[in-house]
mmCIF file of C-alpha atoms in Angstrom:
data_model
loop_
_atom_site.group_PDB
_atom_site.id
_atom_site.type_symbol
_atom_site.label_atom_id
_atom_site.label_comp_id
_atom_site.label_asym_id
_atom_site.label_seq_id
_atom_site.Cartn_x
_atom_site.Cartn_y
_atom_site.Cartn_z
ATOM 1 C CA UNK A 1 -13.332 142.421 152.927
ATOM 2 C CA UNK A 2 -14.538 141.067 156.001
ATOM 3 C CA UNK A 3 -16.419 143.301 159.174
ATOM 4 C CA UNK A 4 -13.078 144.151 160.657
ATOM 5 C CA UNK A 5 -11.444 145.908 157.460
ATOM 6 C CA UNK A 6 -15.051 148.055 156.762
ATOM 7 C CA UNK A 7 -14.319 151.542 156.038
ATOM 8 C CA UNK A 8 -15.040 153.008 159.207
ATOM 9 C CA UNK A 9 -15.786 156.482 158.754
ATOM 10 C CA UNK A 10 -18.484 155.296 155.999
ATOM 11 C CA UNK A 11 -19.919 152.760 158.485
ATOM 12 C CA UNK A 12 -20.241 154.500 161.395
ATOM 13 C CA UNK A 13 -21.987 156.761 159.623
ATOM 14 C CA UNK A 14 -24.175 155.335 157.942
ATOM 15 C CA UNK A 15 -25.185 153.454 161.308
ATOM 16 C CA UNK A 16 -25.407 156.843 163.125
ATOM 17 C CA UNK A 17 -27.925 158.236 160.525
ATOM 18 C CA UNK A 18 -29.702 155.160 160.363
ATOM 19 C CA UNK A 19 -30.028 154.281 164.441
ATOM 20 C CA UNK A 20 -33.204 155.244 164.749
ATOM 21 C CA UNK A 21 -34.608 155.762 161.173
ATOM 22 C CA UNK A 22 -34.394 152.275 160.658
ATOM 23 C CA UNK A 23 -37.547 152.273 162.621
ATOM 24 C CA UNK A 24 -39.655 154.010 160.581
ATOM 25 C CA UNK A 25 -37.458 153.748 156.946
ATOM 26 C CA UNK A 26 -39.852 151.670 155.049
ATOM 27 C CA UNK A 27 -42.995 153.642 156.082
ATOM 28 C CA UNK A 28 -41.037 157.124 154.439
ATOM 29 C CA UNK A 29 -39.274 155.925 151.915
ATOM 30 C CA UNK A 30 -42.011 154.377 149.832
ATOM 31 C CA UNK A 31 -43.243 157.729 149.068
ATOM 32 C CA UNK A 32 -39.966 158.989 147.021
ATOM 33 C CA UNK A 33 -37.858 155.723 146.168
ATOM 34 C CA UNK A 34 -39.833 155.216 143.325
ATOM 35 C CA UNK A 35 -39.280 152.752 140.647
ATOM 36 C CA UNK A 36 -38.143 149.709 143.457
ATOM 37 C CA UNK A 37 -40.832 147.593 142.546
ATOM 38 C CA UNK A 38 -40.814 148.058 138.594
ATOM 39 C CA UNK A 39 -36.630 146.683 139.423
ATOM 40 C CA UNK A 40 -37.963 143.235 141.279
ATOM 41 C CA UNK A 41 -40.589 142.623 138.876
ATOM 42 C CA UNK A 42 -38.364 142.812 136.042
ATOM 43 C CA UNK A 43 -35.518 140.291 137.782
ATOM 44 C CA UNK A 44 -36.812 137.962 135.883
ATOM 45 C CA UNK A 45 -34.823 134.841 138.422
ATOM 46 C CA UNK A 46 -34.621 131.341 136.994
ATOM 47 C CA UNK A 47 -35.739 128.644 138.793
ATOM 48 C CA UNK A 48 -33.142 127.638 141.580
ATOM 49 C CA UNK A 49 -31.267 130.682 140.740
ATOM 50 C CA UNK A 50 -28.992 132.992 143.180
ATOM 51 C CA UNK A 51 -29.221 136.760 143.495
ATOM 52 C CA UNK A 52 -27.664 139.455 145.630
ATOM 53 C CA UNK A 53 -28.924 142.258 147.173
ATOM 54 C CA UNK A 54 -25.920 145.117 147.501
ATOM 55 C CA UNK A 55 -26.884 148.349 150.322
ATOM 56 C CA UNK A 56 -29.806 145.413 151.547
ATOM 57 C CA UNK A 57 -30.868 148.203 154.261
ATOM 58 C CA UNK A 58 -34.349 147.314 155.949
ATOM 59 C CA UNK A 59 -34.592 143.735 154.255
ATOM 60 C CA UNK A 60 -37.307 145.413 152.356
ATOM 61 C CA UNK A 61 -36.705 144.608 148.784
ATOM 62 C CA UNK A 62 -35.254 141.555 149.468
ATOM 63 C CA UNK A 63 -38.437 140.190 150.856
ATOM 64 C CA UNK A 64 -40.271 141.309 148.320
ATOM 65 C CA UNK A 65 -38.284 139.563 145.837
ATOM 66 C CA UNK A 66 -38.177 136.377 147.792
ATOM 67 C CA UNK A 67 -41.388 136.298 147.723
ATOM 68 C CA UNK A 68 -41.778 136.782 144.269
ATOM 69 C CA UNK A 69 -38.949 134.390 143.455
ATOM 70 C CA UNK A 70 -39.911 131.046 145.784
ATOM 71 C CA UNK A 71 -37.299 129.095 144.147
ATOM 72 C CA UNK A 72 -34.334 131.080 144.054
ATOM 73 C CA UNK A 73 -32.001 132.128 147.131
ATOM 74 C CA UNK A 74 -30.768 135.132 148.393
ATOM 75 C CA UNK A 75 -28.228 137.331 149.800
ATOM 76 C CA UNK A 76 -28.341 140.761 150.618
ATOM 77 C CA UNK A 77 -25.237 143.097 152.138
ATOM 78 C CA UNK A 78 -24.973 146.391 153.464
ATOM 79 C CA UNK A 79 -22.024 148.511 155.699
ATOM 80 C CA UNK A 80 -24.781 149.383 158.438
ATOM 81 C CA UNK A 81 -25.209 146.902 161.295
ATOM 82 C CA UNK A 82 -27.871 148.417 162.477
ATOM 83 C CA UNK A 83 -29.534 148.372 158.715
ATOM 84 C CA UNK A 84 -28.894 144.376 158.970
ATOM 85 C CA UNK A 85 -30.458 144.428 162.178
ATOM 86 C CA UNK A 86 -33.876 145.313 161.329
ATOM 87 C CA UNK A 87 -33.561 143.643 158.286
ATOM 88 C CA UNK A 88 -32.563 140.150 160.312
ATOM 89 C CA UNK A 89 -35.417 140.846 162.518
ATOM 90 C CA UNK A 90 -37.662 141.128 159.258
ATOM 91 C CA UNK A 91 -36.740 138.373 157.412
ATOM 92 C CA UNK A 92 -37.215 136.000 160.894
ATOM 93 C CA UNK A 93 -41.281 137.827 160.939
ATOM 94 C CA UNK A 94 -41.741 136.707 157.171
ATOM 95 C CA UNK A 95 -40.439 133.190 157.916
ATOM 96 C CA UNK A 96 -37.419 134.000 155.334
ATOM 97 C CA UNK A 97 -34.537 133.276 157.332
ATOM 98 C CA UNK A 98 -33.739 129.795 155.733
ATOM 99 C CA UNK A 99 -33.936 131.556 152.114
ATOM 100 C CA UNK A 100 -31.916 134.599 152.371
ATOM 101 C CA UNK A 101 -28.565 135.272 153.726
ATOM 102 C CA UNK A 102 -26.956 138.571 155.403
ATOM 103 C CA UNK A 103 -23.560 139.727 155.497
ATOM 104 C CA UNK A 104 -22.064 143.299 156.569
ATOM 105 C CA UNK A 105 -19.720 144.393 154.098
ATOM 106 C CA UNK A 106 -18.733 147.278 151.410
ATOM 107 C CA UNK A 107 -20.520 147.156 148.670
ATOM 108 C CA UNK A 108 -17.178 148.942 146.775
ATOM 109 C CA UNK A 109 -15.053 145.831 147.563
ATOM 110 C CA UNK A 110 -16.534 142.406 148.591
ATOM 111 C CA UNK A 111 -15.594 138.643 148.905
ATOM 112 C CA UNK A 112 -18.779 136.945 147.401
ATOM 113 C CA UNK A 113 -17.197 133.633 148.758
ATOM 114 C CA UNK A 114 -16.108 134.172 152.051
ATOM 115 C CA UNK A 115 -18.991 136.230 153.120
ATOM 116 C CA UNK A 116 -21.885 134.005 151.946
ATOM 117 C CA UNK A 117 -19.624 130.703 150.277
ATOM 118 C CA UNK A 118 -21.324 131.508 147.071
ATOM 119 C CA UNK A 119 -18.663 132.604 144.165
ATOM 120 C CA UNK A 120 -21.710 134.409 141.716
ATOM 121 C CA UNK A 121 -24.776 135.020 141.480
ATOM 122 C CA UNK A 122 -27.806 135.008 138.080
ATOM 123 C CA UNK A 123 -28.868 138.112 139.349
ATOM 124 C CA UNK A 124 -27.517 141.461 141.223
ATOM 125 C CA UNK A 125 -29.313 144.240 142.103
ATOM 126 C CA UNK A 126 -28.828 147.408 144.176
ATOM 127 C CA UNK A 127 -31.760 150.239 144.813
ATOM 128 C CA UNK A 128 -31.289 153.717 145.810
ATOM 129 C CA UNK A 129 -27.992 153.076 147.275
ATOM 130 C CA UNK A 130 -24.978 154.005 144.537
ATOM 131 C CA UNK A 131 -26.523 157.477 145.726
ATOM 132 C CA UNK A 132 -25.113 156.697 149.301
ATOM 133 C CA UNK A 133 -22.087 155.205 148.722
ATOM 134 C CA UNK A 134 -18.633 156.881 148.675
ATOM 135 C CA UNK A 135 -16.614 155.395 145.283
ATOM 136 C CA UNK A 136 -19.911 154.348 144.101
ATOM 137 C CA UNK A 137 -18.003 153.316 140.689
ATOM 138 C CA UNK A 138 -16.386 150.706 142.158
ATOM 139 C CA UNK A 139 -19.975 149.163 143.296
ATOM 140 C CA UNK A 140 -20.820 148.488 139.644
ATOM 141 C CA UNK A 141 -17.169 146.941 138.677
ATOM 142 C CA UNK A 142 -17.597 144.502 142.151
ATOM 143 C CA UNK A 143 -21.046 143.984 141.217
ATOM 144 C CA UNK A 144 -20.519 142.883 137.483
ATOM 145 C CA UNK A 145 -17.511 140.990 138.321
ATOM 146 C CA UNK A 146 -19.619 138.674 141.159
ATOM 147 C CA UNK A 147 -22.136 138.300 138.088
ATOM 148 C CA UNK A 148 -22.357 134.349 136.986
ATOM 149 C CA UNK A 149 -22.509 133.942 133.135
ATOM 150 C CA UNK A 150 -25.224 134.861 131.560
ATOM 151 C CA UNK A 151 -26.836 136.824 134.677
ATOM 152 C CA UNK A 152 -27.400 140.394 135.207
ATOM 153 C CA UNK A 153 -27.233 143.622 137.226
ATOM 154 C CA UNK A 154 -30.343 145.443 137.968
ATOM 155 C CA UNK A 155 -29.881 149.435 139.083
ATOM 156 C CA UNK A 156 -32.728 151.956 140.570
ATOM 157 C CA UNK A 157 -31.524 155.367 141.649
ATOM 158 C CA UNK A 158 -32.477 158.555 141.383
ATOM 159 C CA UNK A 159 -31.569 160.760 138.146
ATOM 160 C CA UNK A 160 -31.395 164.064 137.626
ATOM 161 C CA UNK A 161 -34.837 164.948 137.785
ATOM 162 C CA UNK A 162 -34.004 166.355 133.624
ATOM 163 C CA UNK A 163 -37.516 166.779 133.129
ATOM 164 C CA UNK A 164 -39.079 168.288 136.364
ATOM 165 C CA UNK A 165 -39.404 171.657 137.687
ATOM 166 C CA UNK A 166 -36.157 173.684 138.789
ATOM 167 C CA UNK A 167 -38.126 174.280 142.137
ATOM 168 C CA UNK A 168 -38.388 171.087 142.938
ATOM 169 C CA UNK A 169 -35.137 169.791 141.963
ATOM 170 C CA UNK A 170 -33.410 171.658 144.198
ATOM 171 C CA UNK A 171 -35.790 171.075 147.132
ATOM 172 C CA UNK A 172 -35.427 167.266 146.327
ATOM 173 C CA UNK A 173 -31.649 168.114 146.658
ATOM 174 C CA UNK A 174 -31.647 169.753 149.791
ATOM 175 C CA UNK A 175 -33.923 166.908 151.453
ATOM 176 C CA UNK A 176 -31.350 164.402 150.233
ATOM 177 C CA UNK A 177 -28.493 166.073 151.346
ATOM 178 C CA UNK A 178 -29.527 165.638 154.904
ATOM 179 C CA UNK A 179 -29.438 162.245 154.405
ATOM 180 C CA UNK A 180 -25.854 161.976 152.826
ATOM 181 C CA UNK A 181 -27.629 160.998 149.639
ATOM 182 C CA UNK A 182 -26.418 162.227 146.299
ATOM 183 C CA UNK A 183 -27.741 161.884 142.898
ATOM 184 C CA UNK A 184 -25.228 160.391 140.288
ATOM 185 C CA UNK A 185 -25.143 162.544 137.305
ATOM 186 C CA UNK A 186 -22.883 160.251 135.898
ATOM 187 C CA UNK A 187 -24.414 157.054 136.523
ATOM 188 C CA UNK A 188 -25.511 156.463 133.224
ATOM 189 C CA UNK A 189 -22.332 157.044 131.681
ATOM 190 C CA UNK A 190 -20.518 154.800 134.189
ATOM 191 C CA UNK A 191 -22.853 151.998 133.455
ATOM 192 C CA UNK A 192 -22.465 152.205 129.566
ATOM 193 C CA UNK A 193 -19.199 152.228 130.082
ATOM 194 C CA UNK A 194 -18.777 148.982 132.288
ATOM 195 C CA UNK A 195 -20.938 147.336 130.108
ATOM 196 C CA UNK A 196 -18.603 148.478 127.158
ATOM 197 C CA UNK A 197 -15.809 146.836 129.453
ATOM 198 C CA UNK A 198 -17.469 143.390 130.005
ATOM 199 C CA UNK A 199 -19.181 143.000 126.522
ATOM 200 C CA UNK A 200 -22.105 143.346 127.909
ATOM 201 C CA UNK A 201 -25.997 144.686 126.903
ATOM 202 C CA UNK A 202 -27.374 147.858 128.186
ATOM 203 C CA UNK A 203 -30.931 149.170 128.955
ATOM 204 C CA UNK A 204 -31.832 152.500 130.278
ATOM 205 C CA UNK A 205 -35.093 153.954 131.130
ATOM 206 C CA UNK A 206 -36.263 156.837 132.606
ATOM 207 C CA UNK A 207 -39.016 157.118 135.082
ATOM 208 C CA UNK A 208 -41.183 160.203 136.037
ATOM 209 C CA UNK A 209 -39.868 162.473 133.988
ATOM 210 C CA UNK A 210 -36.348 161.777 134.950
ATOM 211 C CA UNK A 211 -37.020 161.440 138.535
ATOM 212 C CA UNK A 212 -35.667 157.670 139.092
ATOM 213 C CA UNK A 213 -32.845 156.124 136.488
ATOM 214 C CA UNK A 214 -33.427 152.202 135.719
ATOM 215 C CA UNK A 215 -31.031 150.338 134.313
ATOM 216 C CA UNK A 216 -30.037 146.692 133.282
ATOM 217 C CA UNK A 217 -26.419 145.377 132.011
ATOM 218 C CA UNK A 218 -27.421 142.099 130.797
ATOM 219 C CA UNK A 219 -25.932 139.073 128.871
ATOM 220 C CA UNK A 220 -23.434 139.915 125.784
ATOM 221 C CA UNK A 221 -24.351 142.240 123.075
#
């Protein structure tokens, strides 16, 4: 799907909620996006490998995984042009540019080739952003289906907060909600399931008492 064909209504929102937050995103959201770190450290990239970034927002994972990963290259894609660019602007501060690779695009439907002439990648991962994304189902069938053999898809999102406080679950939920972000209840169940589909492994974990979900579909069973 290329710029032109984005859904627009899901674009121009996202870029009208994220106009000016951009600026100050990365500062805010390390406070409550919890578990993004634990996701890179565990990518686990082979040497010369390729991974993709889907909802890349800020750049901010993505540089932290470059750096992590010297060898391997990267590409990260998100619907928001102004997301991509602070993230552009980021990547040219860190001296990154050469390494990783943006492209605006839906994360529900992408062409891996024609955005970044790459047909799969060893490793896909997407943070806090099935939460934001309209048909997020679809995001972990595209993402899965861009996988090369062998590689796997990393998810960090936030669950259902099963083991905290009533009171603050619902003032977590009302926060979000401003924000357009939703909680996937199913998101477990969708990703055993596509695993199921693909013959795939699948690892679950969940993180401050049910807070964040993290999950890896990996190589076959």
């Amino acid at each position: 799907m290329s710029a032109t064909e984005l859904p627009a209504s899901h674009a121009e929102l996202m870029d009208g909620v994220y106009r000016w937050q951009r600026h100050i995103y990365d500062l805010t959201r390390k406070y409550y996006l919890l578990g993004r770190d634990r996701l890179i450290a565990e990518l686990d990239v082979p040497a010369g490998g390729t991974v993709l970034e889907l909802g890349c927002g800020t750049g901010r994972n993505i540089i932290l995984a470059a750096r992590r990963y010297p060898g391997a290259r990267f590409f990260g894609l998100d619907i928001s042009a102004e997301m991509l660019e602070t993230a552009t602007a980021a990547l040219a501060r860190e001296g990154l540019s050469g390494r990783v690779t943006l492209a605006r695009g839906d994360a529900t439907d992408f062409d891996a080739t024609a955005l970044f002439g790459v047909e799969s990648f060893d490793r896909v991962f997407v943070s806090y952003s099935l939460s934001m994304i309209p048909g997020w189902e679809k995001t972990v069938s595209a993402a899965l289906a861009a996988l090369s053999p062998g590689g796997s898809l990393h998810v960090v999102d936030f669950g259902q907060q099963e083991a905290l406080p009533g009171w603050f679950r619902a003032l977590l939920r009302g926060w979000l909600k401003k924000f357009h972000v939703e909680p996937r209840q199913s998101l477990r169940a969708v990703l055993d399931s596509e695993s199921a589909r693909v013959g795939a492994s699948f690892r679950f974990q969940t993180l401050y008492r049910g807070y964040a979900w993290l999950a890896v579909v990996g190589p076959g069973r």
